[in-house]
Short mmCIF file of C-alpha atoms in Angstrom, two decimals:
data_model
loop_
_atom_site.label_atom_id
_atom_site.label_comp_id
_atom_site.label_asym_id
_atom_site.label_seq_id
_atom_site.Cartn_x
_atom_site.Cartn_y
_atom_site.Cartn_z
CA MET S 1 -0.02 -0.13 -0.08
CA SER S 2 1.21 3.12 -1.39
CA ALA S 3 2.21 6.04 1.41
CA SER S 4 -0.03 9.11 1.09
CA LEU S 5 0.23 12.71 2.12
CA GLN S 6 -2.60 13.55 4.72
CA ASN S 7 -3.63 17.33 4.35
CA ILE S 8 -6.09 17.27 7.37
CA LYS S 9 -5.96 20.19 10.06
CA ILE S 10 -6.47 20.42 13.56
CA ALA S 11 -8.97 22.95 14.79
CA VAL S 12 -10.43 23.80 18.44
CA ASP S 13 -13.64 24.99 19.04
CA ALA S 14 -15.54 26.19 22.46
CA VAL S 15 -18.90 25.76 24.05
CA VAL S 16 -18.75 28.20 26.91
CA PHE S 17 -21.61 28.13 28.80
CA GLY S 18 -22.99 31.74 30.89
CA TYR S 19 -26.31 32.01 32.91
CA ARG S 20 -27.79 34.76 34.44
CA GLU S 21 -31.88 35.48 35.14
CA ASN S 22 -32.49 31.64 35.56
CA LYS S 23 -31.66 30.99 31.97
CA LEU S 24 -28.57 29.49 30.69
CA TYR S 25 -27.02 30.59 27.29
CA VAL S 26 -23.70 30.04 25.21
CA LEU S 27 -21.43 32.13 23.85
CA LEU S 28 -21.37 32.52 19.63
CA ILE S 29 -19.83 34.35 17.67
CA GLN S 30 -20.67 35.50 13.60
CA GLN S 31 -18.59 35.18 11.10
CA LYS S 32 -18.00 34.99 6.74
CA PHE S 33 -16.69 32.63 5.49
CA GLY S 34 -14.58 33.51 2.13
CA SER S 35 -17.85 35.07 -0.14
CA GLN S 36 -20.84 33.02 1.89
CA ASN S 37 -23.11 34.03 3.63
CA THR S 38 -22.81 35.02 7.86
CA TYR S 39 -23.14 32.61 10.05
CA TRP S 40 -23.17 31.81 13.64
CA ALA S 41 -20.64 29.98 15.23
CA LEU S 42 -18.54 28.36 17.77
CA PRO S 43 -15.68 30.51 19.03
CA GLY S 44 -12.65 28.34 17.58
CA GLY S 45 -10.03 27.72 14.86
CA LEU S 46 -7.14 26.42 13.68
CA VAL S 47 -4.10 25.20 15.75
CA GLN S 48 -0.83 26.91 14.94
CA GLU S 49 1.71 24.73 14.83
CA ASP S 50 3.72 25.87 18.36
CA GLU S 51 0.93 25.80 20.30
CA SER S 52 -1.19 23.50 22.37
CA LEU S 53 -4.55 22.53 22.17
CA LEU S 54 -5.37 24.45 25.46
CA GLU S 55 -3.13 26.89 24.33
CA ALA S 56 -5.05 27.45 21.19
CA VAL S 57 -8.50 27.33 22.35
CA LYS S 58 -7.79 29.68 24.82
CA ARG S 59 -5.90 32.24 22.13
CA GLU S 60 -9.09 31.80 20.16
CA LEU S 61 -11.32 32.35 22.75
CA LYS S 62 -9.11 35.91 23.68
CA GLU S 63 -9.19 37.08 20.42
CA GLU S 64 -12.41 35.99 18.96
CA THR S 65 -14.59 37.34 21.79
CA ASN S 66 -12.18 39.28 24.45
CA VAL S 67 -13.03 36.49 26.79
CA SER S 68 -10.59 34.36 29.26
CA VAL S 69 -11.25 31.58 30.68
CA ASN S 70 -9.56 29.71 33.72
CA TYR S 71 -11.02 26.36 33.32
CA LEU S 72 -11.76 24.52 30.00
CA GLU S 73 -12.44 20.62 29.90
CA GLN S 74 -12.07 18.50 26.68
CA LEU S 75 -15.23 17.50 25.68
CA TYR S 76 -14.99 15.74 21.98
CA THR S 77 -13.03 15.26 18.92
CA PHE S 78 -15.15 16.08 15.98
CA GLY S 79 -14.11 14.19 12.65
CA ASP S 80 -15.86 11.55 11.56
CA ASP S 81 -17.80 13.57 9.04
CA ILE S 82 -14.74 14.59 6.31
CA SER S 83 -16.83 17.08 5.23
CA ARG S 84 -17.68 18.47 8.03
CA ASP S 85 -15.88 21.56 6.81
CA PRO S 86 -16.47 22.48 3.12
CA ARG S 87 -13.05 24.40 3.08
CA ASN S 88 -10.42 21.61 4.20
CA ARG S 89 -10.41 18.27 5.66
CA VAL S 90 -10.42 19.88 9.82
CA ILE S 91 -10.71 17.49 12.42
CA SER S 92 -12.17 19.91 15.78
CA VAL S 93 -10.81 19.59 19.39
CA ALA S 94 -14.13 20.76 21.50
CA TYR S 95 -14.04 22.19 24.75
CA PHE S 96 -16.56 23.58 27.44
CA ALA S 97 -16.35 25.91 29.88
CA LEU S 98 -18.60 27.61 32.51
CA VAL S 99 -18.60 31.21 33.66
CA ASP S 100 -20.86 34.19 35.10
CA PRO S 101 -21.44 36.47 31.95
CA SER S 102 -21.28 39.51 34.99
CA LYS S 103 -17.83 39.25 34.75
CA LEU S 104 -16.79 39.63 31.25
CA THR S 105 -16.89 42.09 28.96
CA LEU S 106 -17.26 40.25 24.83
CA ILE S 107 -15.48 42.20 22.00
CA ALA S 108 -15.73 40.83 18.60
CA ASP S 109 -12.15 40.63 17.05
CA THR S 110 -10.04 39.12 14.46
CA ASP S 111 -12.61 37.20 12.18
CA ALA S 112 -15.27 37.49 14.31
CA ASP S 113 -17.95 40.32 13.23
CA HIS S 114 -20.21 39.70 16.35
CA VAL S 115 -20.33 38.04 19.66
CA SER S 116 -23.49 37.34 21.44
CA TRP S 117 -24.88 35.56 24.46
CA VAL S 118 -27.49 33.42 23.33
CA GLU S 119 -30.42 31.29 25.05
CA ILE S 120 -29.91 27.53 24.67
CA ASP S 121 -33.57 27.36 23.57
CA LYS S 122 -32.89 29.84 20.77
CA ILE S 123 -29.77 28.42 19.07
CA PRO S 124 -29.90 29.62 15.51
CA ASN S 125 -28.47 26.66 12.90
CA LEU S 126 -25.15 26.95 13.48
CA ALA S 127 -22.07 26.43 11.19
CA PHE S 128 -20.79 22.69 10.50
CA ASP S 129 -21.82 20.46 12.75
CA HIS S 130 -21.50 22.83 15.63
CA ASP S 131 -25.04 22.17 16.88
CA GLU S 132 -23.73 18.84 17.18
CA ILE S 133 -21.14 20.37 19.81
CA VAL S 134 -23.21 22.13 21.43
CA ASN S 135 -25.91 19.15 22.42
CA ARG S 136 -23.08 16.64 23.62
CA ALA S 137 -22.12 19.41 25.70
CA ILE S 138 -25.56 20.29 27.18
CA LYS S 139 -25.50 16.57 27.76
CA ARG S 140 -22.24 16.45 29.63
CA LEU S 141 -22.81 19.91 32.00
CA LYS S 142 -26.39 18.33 32.41
CA ASN S 143 -24.70 15.15 33.62
CA LYS S 144 -21.85 16.86 35.92
CA LEU S 145 -24.57 19.08 37.77
CA THR S 146 -24.81 15.90 39.37
CA TYR S 147 -21.74 14.59 40.43
CA GLN S 148 -19.49 17.61 40.33
CA PRO S 149 -20.07 20.79 41.67
CA ILE S 150 -19.66 23.20 38.57
CA GLY S 151 -22.78 24.66 39.01
CA PHE S 152 -21.08 27.61 40.96
CA ASP S 153 -18.79 28.41 38.79
CA LEU S 154 -21.88 29.65 37.09
CA LEU S 155 -23.15 31.57 39.93
CA PRO S 156 -21.51 35.52 41.26
CA ASN S 157 -18.99 34.97 43.83
CA LYS S 158 -22.07 35.40 46.36
CA PHE S 159 -25.18 33.84 45.26
CA MET S 160 -28.95 33.18 46.97
CA PHE S 161 -29.59 29.60 47.93
CA SER S 162 -32.36 30.01 46.01
CA ASP S 163 -30.18 31.13 42.88
CA LEU S 164 -28.24 27.54 43.23
CA GLU S 165 -31.68 25.47 43.29
CA ASN S 166 -32.71 27.64 40.11
CA LEU S 167 -29.76 27.15 38.30
CA TYR S 168 -30.04 23.02 38.70
CA THR S 169 -33.75 23.08 37.74
CA THR S 170 -33.36 25.05 34.79
CA ILE S 171 -30.22 23.14 33.46
CA ILE S 172 -31.53 19.48 34.37
CA ALA S 173 -34.91 20.45 33.97
CA LYS S 174 -36.03 18.39 36.88
CA ASP S 175 -38.50 19.76 39.42
CA ILE S 176 -36.45 19.79 42.52
CA ASP S 177 -37.34 18.96 46.45
CA ARG S 178 -36.34 22.34 47.85
CA ARG S 179 -35.56 20.88 51.11
CA ASN S 180 -33.85 18.27 50.26
CA PHE S 181 -32.14 20.11 47.45
CA ARG S 182 -30.62 22.52 50.67
CA LYS S 183 -30.16 19.78 53.28
CA LYS S 184 -27.90 17.43 51.33
CA MET S 185 -25.68 20.78 49.44
CA MET S 186 -25.10 21.94 53.39
CA SER S 187 -24.00 19.10 54.03
CA PHE S 188 -21.32 18.82 52.13
CA GLY S 189 -19.77 21.33 54.07
CA PHE S 190 -18.00 23.99 51.44
CA ILE S 191 -21.02 26.05 50.86
CA THR S 192 -20.37 29.24 53.27
CA GLU S 193 -23.26 31.27 54.86
CA THR S 194 -22.23 35.10 54.82
CA ASP S 195 -23.85 37.64 57.06
CA GLU S 196 -24.89 39.88 53.74
CA PHE S 197 -28.29 39.60 52.10
CA ALA S 198 -29.10 40.39 48.62
CA ASP S 199 -30.52 43.62 47.73
CA LYS S 200 -34.19 42.16 47.18
CA LYS S 201 -36.52 45.74 46.40
CA SER S 202 -39.76 43.47 48.10
CA GLY S 203 -40.12 40.51 50.19
CA ARG S 204 -38.10 39.12 52.95
CA PRO S 205 -34.30 39.68 53.16
CA ALA S 206 -32.63 36.42 51.57
CA LYS S 207 -29.28 36.03 53.05
CA LEU S 208 -26.14 35.15 50.42
CA TYR S 209 -24.05 32.45 50.71
CA THR S 210 -20.22 31.64 48.98
CA PHE S 211 -18.37 28.29 47.52
CA ASN S 212 -15.42 27.28 49.61
CA THR S 213 -13.08 26.09 46.60
CA ALA S 214 -10.48 25.81 49.15
CA GLU S 215 -12.75 23.15 50.98
CA TYR S 216 -13.99 21.20 48.03
CA LYS S 217 -10.32 21.01 47.35
CA ARG S 218 -9.55 19.51 50.63
CA LEU S 219 -12.53 17.35 50.76
CA GLU S 220 -11.98 15.92 47.37
CA LYS S 221 -8.61 14.81 48.30
CA GLU S 222 -10.16 13.01 51.29
CA GLY S 223 -12.49 11.13 48.84
CA ILE S 224 -15.63 13.38 48.95
CA HIS S 225 -18.59 11.91 47.30
CA PHE S 226 -20.91 14.12 45.43
CA GLU S 227 -24.43 13.57 44.31
CA ILE S 228 -27.50 14.89 43.41
CA LYS S 229 -30.18 13.50 42.47
CA LEU S 230 -33.42 15.54 41.68
CA VAL S 231 -36.85 14.46 41.34
#
């Protein structure tokens, strides 16, 4: 069998989730591909010769959206569809991240004409196979919420407990026994009640809580078993 020269490009794509006002969002960009129409797509691009995959996805996010993310988790590799990109044979390594949108300032740059947070249930048809990438990321997010406390990355540093409850019910799309949920969450020992109250215009003032990252990491080393079951 004769050897042939490969002409396969490697790309990275980022699914960045944000959460606000009881709604889950994903970060999307608008861009033009040559003379084609403008498309919505995930932030991402080709990996450069001198950088790792993680360096590439962080660079693309910063260049196209002005977003810097501390933690990105590798999601999946997309390439079985050899025509997923009509321009070249491209294999994409997708990552996903969770952020608090209120801490970020979006700026479209490089090959992105526009950048925006888009509600999950209002995502337009995306370029390439990015719809498939987003759907896989949503499934990963829903599953991980039940066995790892990643939801706190979507909340402000100080939050009402009802915000945490609403986050779970919104993303997992299931009802919750709020009394048992609160009891279970507080039993882990990594949620700290502060002396501060939320600035509510009406109703009973609600206390604010924080996620104690250092305590969670300590408990994680000791083998903490985090599991949340919803109704």
